[in-house]
Amino acid sequence: MHMADALLSPEVGASFLAASLTALAIGARRLQASLQEDSQLVALMGVLGAFVFAAQMINFSIPGTGSSGHLGGGMLLAILLGPWAGLIVIASVLLVQALFFADGGLLAWGANVFNLGVVSCLILYPLIYCTLAGDGNSRTRVTLAAVLACTLSTTLGATGVALETAASGITRLPLPEFLTLMIPIHLAIGFVEGLVTAGVLAALAQRRGGFSGRPLQAGSRGIIASFILAALLTGGVLSWLASAHPDGLEWSIERLGATHLLEEAPVDALHRQSAQVQQITAILPDYELPAALPKAGIVAPGVSIAGIVGSLATLALVALVALILRRPSRRIK
Amino acid sequence: MSHHLLQVENLGFAYPGQAPALDKVSFTLHHGEAVAVVGGNGAGKSTLLQLLTGFLMPAQGQIRVGELRVERRTLPQLRRTLGFVFQNPDDQLFMPTVYEDVAFGPLNLGVSPQDIDRVVIHALEQVGAASLAGRAPWELSGGQKRAVAIAGVLAMQPDILILDEPSDALDPAARRRLIGLLQRFEHTKLIATHDLDLVLDVCSRVIVLSQGRVLANARPLELFSDDALLAQASLERPLSMQTRGSIPNASHLRPIREIK
Amino acid sequence: MAGLAHALSSIRRADSLAGRSTLASTIDARAKLLASLWVVGVLASFPSYEVASLLPLALFPVVLLVTGEVPLGWLCGRLLLALPFVLMVGMLNPWLDPSPMASPWGAPIAAGWFSLASILLRGLIAVSSALLLLATTGIIRIGYAMSALGLPAVLVNQVLFLYRYLFVVGEELARTVQAWQLRRAGKPRHGVPPHQLKLLLAAVLARTFQRAMRIHQAMLARGFDGQLRLPSAPRWHLRDTVFLLFWIAFPLLARLVDIPLTLGRLLTGA
Ligand SMILES: Nc1ncnc2c1ncn2[C@@H]1O[C@H](COP(=O)(O)OP(=O)(O)OP(=O)(O)O)[C@@H](O)[C@H]1O
Ligand SMILES: [Mg+2]
């Protein structure tokens, strides 16, 4: 499940973009070093990226549910290529999807890299997969590890989408409902993905004679640990932000700076705090009062005749610009 | 500088757990020569080329390019001398556009970004593909891919061109153009192929491999008239040297018009 | 599988659009990439009930559409595929958020309708901006723009490599799945059963590995030493500066001044 630009606030989008770019930059630095020794990795990353991209287009049936899902592939990549290379490959897949299929978006790319790449490659792979799979020689352990790691990664990825959406406050879907909508199906998808991943690994091991993936580079553990910490913190902050404004209208009015409209309503400390956070992190000033002031009994400005006329005029102007820009190209033809 | 550009002595190699793929192979290549390596499937042609380019390391014997032995240590230098064109151009054209693909080698060799344009265009012109510079490799035809793959190698200005089955999967017209191209190059060439007519047109010497051994090392015309030797190497005369009667069991074939 | 083959062909289509030379394609990829990001960022910063005030930002995709001579039909087709998730998440807003907001005909409207409309409009503008960025620039030039803007070469190269082998690996996988479907005795099913998908993927993955080895050899044969060198970016022109400055300033203006409302006031004299 991909996060979309339309549901994202710039603060959430930019924070995740920054977090993911940091992770990618660290990954790129580490890889640049290991590429000198093992230049094969470049070719492997490229074709495995293409493979995962293609494999994501194939739906699998989820037994007993009548519905279908598709592979995320982050865990498979981390197992085959190591966490850093896996992260970079997932990021590239997500970028191509965002551009060609508008799956996700430009601003949402960071959030998606985080949900689908950082979570699986940098957190669940070292924490769950490596711990459970051991040296990768026992098929039972590998299967168990893959199923658990994949189930957790799709579920956490979906949770990330829900948290980011709620923290952005663009839609009114309350977090608990959103989560109940997302989690069961992603549990099922992740379970099947785990089975498929384990099966693919086993088949590969047979062909390639004891292939068990790349070992975790020794120096990575510290950085990965700090990412786990960062992710936990982010999750904490997000869920706090998300729960800090269960009532969407209240939240958005606060964001408009129109708190005086809610003077009767008790504004708790958390609200004020989160508004301050917003104030500090906001890229753009959100605090102008919309021109039309509410009439009695109406909490927020809506539409006015002037607004409708103006919207139509704006559209007409946009169309006019389009016509003007269009003409020269016509004339050439 | 020695006039033996490439010298192979007593070369032996076996894939793990298999009978030797190459056994006591020796030959030399002189400046400006075009030499073909022919032999049936599994004769060891591709293995030989892989050894020459250092992707495999010999179990016995040695390979010398000019004054350099082929060893891990000398590989970076050797790769400037040897230009290897792969059998499948899809493996070789890995950059997103033709231009970038041709630029890949020279950039790695340290050609400066200012000069790269000239080098790339020149290489593409040599193979008649300058108009393809901006295209993506996947939208090219088989013949165009081959031409661009060769340009990518030419751009590195190698002393020796090594080609693995260059006419594989080309239609007759594309194959004809490729032959014209190979004839024009003045490079020393080593070509592994099943296409004996191409050998006849391009090469001045043929090395016949059979089960990893050199069966013959001769001029094309001499070789192709020795039917016994050809049969031993699972080969046949090139089509242009065959009369219809010489095809075994051809007598039951009737002209198409008669069958109708 | 239809999905995969369809995806590959739509990538080809987008690419062929990007390959043409148009007014929009002459603008530097860095300028277009930054402008798109900025427009989407400003768009996201509008409060969640704003609908009309977002409209001026539609100018960005419209200008790219027209100057890039991109067929409207193509854009609409892609938009239809991209919007359902956004719709699903926003659909319940009118019921979840019934607080009244003013309307010109007196009766108040549920605030949720405004946020739903806002989400849809955001989706339309953001999605079409991204699609048009691609259709007027192409993934390769976007990749080089990313590297010129300081993204790691490993990542940029990975994007370009992925894109290069999409078709090779994708078609291999599509053929394998098709062969499987043909032998499946035509029973219509909802997706490939997991145990069979596993076998299909393992077969194609093994071939993918072999291909990676050969590609790597081809790279080594041409002097690859583990360091990726991307050609330097093309020259930056004055028109690129103008383009970028305008698309930084205009969204800012639209964010600070409610352009439609101001226009409407002027026109209606309110
Ligand atoms: N990667 C490999 N692993 C093990 N054995 C191999 C490998 N590649 C080739 N061989 C074996 O080595 C022998 C020589 O193979 P080689 O590929 O050199 O033949 P060739 O002359 O190029 O054949 P063709 O005309 O079919 O390309 C064959 O018996 C083949 O089975
Ligand atoms: Mg061969």
Coordinates of N, CA and C in Angstrom, one line a residue, chain C residues 71-151:
Chain C
P71 N -0.9 13.9 -24.9 CA -2.4 13.7 -25.1 C -3.2 13.6 -23.8
L72 N -4.3 14.3 -23.8 CA -5.1 14.4 -22.6 C -5.6 13.0 -22.2
G73 N -5.9 12.2 -23.3 CA -6.5 10.9 -23.0 C -5.5 10.0 -22.2
W74 N -4.2 10.1 -22.6 CA -3.2 9.4 -21.8 C -3.2 9.7 -20.4
L75 N -3.2 11.1 -20.1 CA -3.2 11.5 -18.7 C -4.4 11.0 -18.0
C76 N -5.6 11.2 -18.6 CA -6.8 10.8 -17.9 C -6.8 9.3 -17.6
G77 N -6.3 8.5 -18.5 CA -6.2 7.0 -18.3 C -5.4 6.7 -17.1
R78 N -4.2 7.4 -17.0 CA -3.3 7.2 -15.9 C -3.9 7.7 -14.6
L79 N -4.6 8.8 -14.6 CA -5.2 9.4 -13.4 C -6.2 8.4 -12.8
L80 N -7.0 7.8 -13.7 CA -8.1 6.9 -13.3 C -7.5 5.8 -12.5
L81 N -6.3 5.3 -12.9 CA -5.7 4.2 -12.2 C -5.1 4.6 -10.9
A82 N -4.7 5.9 -10.8 CA -3.9 6.3 -9.6 C -4.8 6.8 -8.5
L83 N -6.0 7.2 -8.8 CA -6.8 7.9 -7.7 C -7.6 7.0 -6.8
P84 N -7.9 5.7 -7.1 CA -8.8 5.0 -6.2 C -8.4 4.9 -4.8
F85 N -7.1 4.8 -4.5 CA -6.7 4.7 -3.1 C -7.0 5.9 -2.3
V86 N -6.7 7.1 -3.0 CA -7.0 8.4 -2.4 C -8.5 8.5 -2.1
L87 N -9.2 8.1 -3.1 CA -10.7 8.2 -3.0 C -11.2 7.3 -1.8
M88 N -10.6 6.1 -1.7 CA -11.1 5.2 -0.7 C -10.8 5.8 0.7
V89 N -9.7 6.4 0.9 CA -9.3 7.0 2.2 C -10.2 8.2 2.5
G90 N -10.5 9.0 1.4 CA -11.3 10.2 1.7 C -12.8 10.1 1.7
M91 N -13.2 8.9 1.1 CA -14.6 8.8 0.8 C -15.6 9.0 2.0
L92 N -15.1 8.6 3.2 CA -16.0 8.6 4.3 C -16.1 10.0 5.0
N93 N -15.2 10.9 4.5 CA -15.1 12.2 5.2 C -16.5 12.9 5.4
P94 N -17.3 12.9 4.4 CA -18.6 13.6 4.6 C -19.4 13.1 5.8
W95 N -19.3 11.8 6.1 CA -20.0 11.2 7.2 C -19.2 11.3 8.5
L96 N -17.9 11.2 8.4 CA -17.1 11.3 9.6 C -17.0 12.7 10.1
D97 N -17.2 13.7 9.2 CA -17.0 15.1 9.6 C -18.2 15.9 9.2
P98 N -19.3 15.8 9.9 CA -20.6 16.4 9.5 C -20.7 17.9 9.9
S99 N -19.7 18.5 10.6 CA -19.9 19.8 11.1 C -20.2 20.8 9.9
P100 N -21.1 21.7 10.2 CA -21.6 22.5 9.1 C -20.6 23.6 8.6
M101 N -20.7 23.8 7.3 CA -19.9 24.9 6.8 C -20.8 25.7 5.9
A102 N -20.5 27.0 5.7 CA -21.4 27.9 5.0 C -21.5 27.6 3.5
S103 N -22.7 27.8 2.9 CA -22.8 27.7 1.5 C -23.6 28.9 1.0
P104 N -23.5 29.2 -0.3 CA -24.1 30.4 -0.8 C -25.6 30.4 -0.7
W105 N -26.2 29.1 -0.8 CA -27.6 29.0 -0.8 C -28.2 28.8 0.7
G106 N -27.4 29.2 1.7 CA -28.0 29.2 3.0 C -27.8 27.9 3.8
A107 N -28.3 26.8 3.3 CA -28.2 25.6 4.0 C -26.8 25.1 4.2
P108 N -26.3 24.9 5.4 CA -24.9 24.5 5.5 C -24.6 23.1 5.0
I109 N -23.4 22.9 4.6 CA -22.9 21.7 4.0 C -21.9 21.0 5.0
A110 N -22.0 19.7 5.0 CA -21.0 19.0 5.9 C -19.6 19.3 5.5
A111 N -18.8 19.6 6.5 CA -17.4 20.0 6.2 C -16.6 18.9 5.5
G112 N -17.0 17.6 5.8 CA -16.4 16.5 5.1 C -16.4 16.6 3.6
W113 N -17.4 17.2 3.0 CA -17.5 17.3 1.6 C -16.3 18.1 1.1
F114 N -16.1 19.2 1.9 CA -15.0 20.1 1.5 C -13.6 19.3 1.5
S115 N -13.4 18.6 2.6 CA -12.1 17.9 2.7 C -12.0 16.8 1.6
L116 N -13.1 16.2 1.3 CA -13.1 15.1 0.3 C -12.8 15.8 -1.1
A117 N -13.4 16.9 -1.4 CA -13.2 17.6 -2.7 C -11.7 18.0 -2.7
S118 N -11.2 18.5 -1.5 CA -9.9 19.0 -1.4 C -8.9 17.9 -1.7
I119 N -9.2 16.7 -1.1 CA -8.3 15.5 -1.3 C -8.3 15.2 -2.8
L120 N -9.4 15.1 -3.4 CA -9.5 14.8 -4.8 C -8.7 15.7 -5.7
L121 N -8.9 17.0 -5.4 CA -8.2 18.0 -6.2 C -6.7 17.9 -6.0
R122 N -6.3 17.7 -4.7 CA -4.8 17.5 -4.4 C -4.3 16.3 -5.2
G123 N -5.1 15.3 -5.2 CA -4.7 14.0 -5.9 C -4.5 14.3 -7.4
L124 N -5.5 15.0 -8.0 CA -5.5 15.3 -9.4 C -4.2 16.1 -9.7
I125 N -4.0 17.2 -9.0 CA -2.9 18.0 -9.3 C -1.5 17.3 -9.1
A126 N -1.4 16.7 -7.9 CA -0.1 16.0 -7.6 C 0.2 14.9 -8.6
V127 N -0.8 14.1 -8.8 CA -0.6 12.9 -9.7 C -0.3 13.4 -11.1
S128 N -1.0 14.3 -11.6 CA -0.8 14.7 -13.0 C 0.6 15.5 -13.0
S129 N 1.0 16.2 -12.0 CA 2.3 16.8 -12.1 C 3.4 15.8 -12.2
A130 N 3.3 14.7 -11.4 CA 4.3 13.7 -11.4 C 4.3 13.0 -12.8
L131 N 3.1 12.6 -13.3 CA 3.1 11.9 -14.6 C 3.6 12.8 -15.7
L132 N 3.3 14.1 -15.6 CA 3.7 15.0 -16.7 C 5.2 15.3 -16.6
L133 N 5.7 15.4 -15.4 CA 7.1 15.5 -15.3 C 7.8 14.4 -16.0
L134 N 7.3 13.2 -15.8 CA 7.9 12.0 -16.5 C 7.7 12.1 -18.1
A135 N 6.5 12.5 -18.4 CA 6.1 12.4 -19.9 C 6.9 13.5 -20.6
T136 N 7.3 14.6 -19.9 CA 8.0 15.6 -20.6 C 9.6 15.6 -20.4
T137 N 10.0 14.6 -19.6 CA 11.4 14.6 -19.3 C 12.0 13.2 -19.5
G138 N 11.3 12.2 -19.1 CA 11.9 10.8 -19.3 C 12.7 10.5 -18.1
I139 N 12.7 9.2 -17.7 CA 13.3 8.7 -16.5 C 14.8 8.9 -16.5
I140 N 15.4 8.8 -17.7 CA 16.9 9.0 -17.7 C 17.3 10.3 -17.4
R141 N 16.7 11.3 -18.0 CA 17.1 12.7 -17.6 C 16.7 13.1 -16.2
I142 N 15.6 12.5 -15.7 CA 15.3 12.7 -14.3 C 16.4 12.1 -13.4
G143 N 16.8 10.9 -13.8 CA 17.9 10.3 -13.1 C 19.2 11.2 -13.0
Y144 N 19.5 11.7 -14.1 CA 20.7 12.6 -14.2 C 20.5 13.9 -13.4
A145 N 19.2 14.3 -13.4 CA 18.9 15.5 -12.6 C 19.1 15.2 -11.2
M146 N 18.6 14.0 -10.7 CA 18.8 13.6 -9.3 C 20.2 13.6 -9.0
S147 N 21.1 13.1 -9.9 CA 22.5 13.0 -9.5 C 23.1 14.4 -9.5
A148 N 22.7 15.3 -10.4 CA 23.2 16.6 -10.4 C 22.8 17.4 -9.1
L149 N 21.6 17.0 -8.6 CA 21.1 17.7 -7.4 C 21.7 17.0 -6.1
G150 N 22.6 16.1 -6.3 CA 23.3 15.6 -5.1 C 22.8 14.2 -4.6
L151 N 21.9 13.6 -5.2 CA 21.6 12.2 -4.8 C 22.7 11.3 -5.1

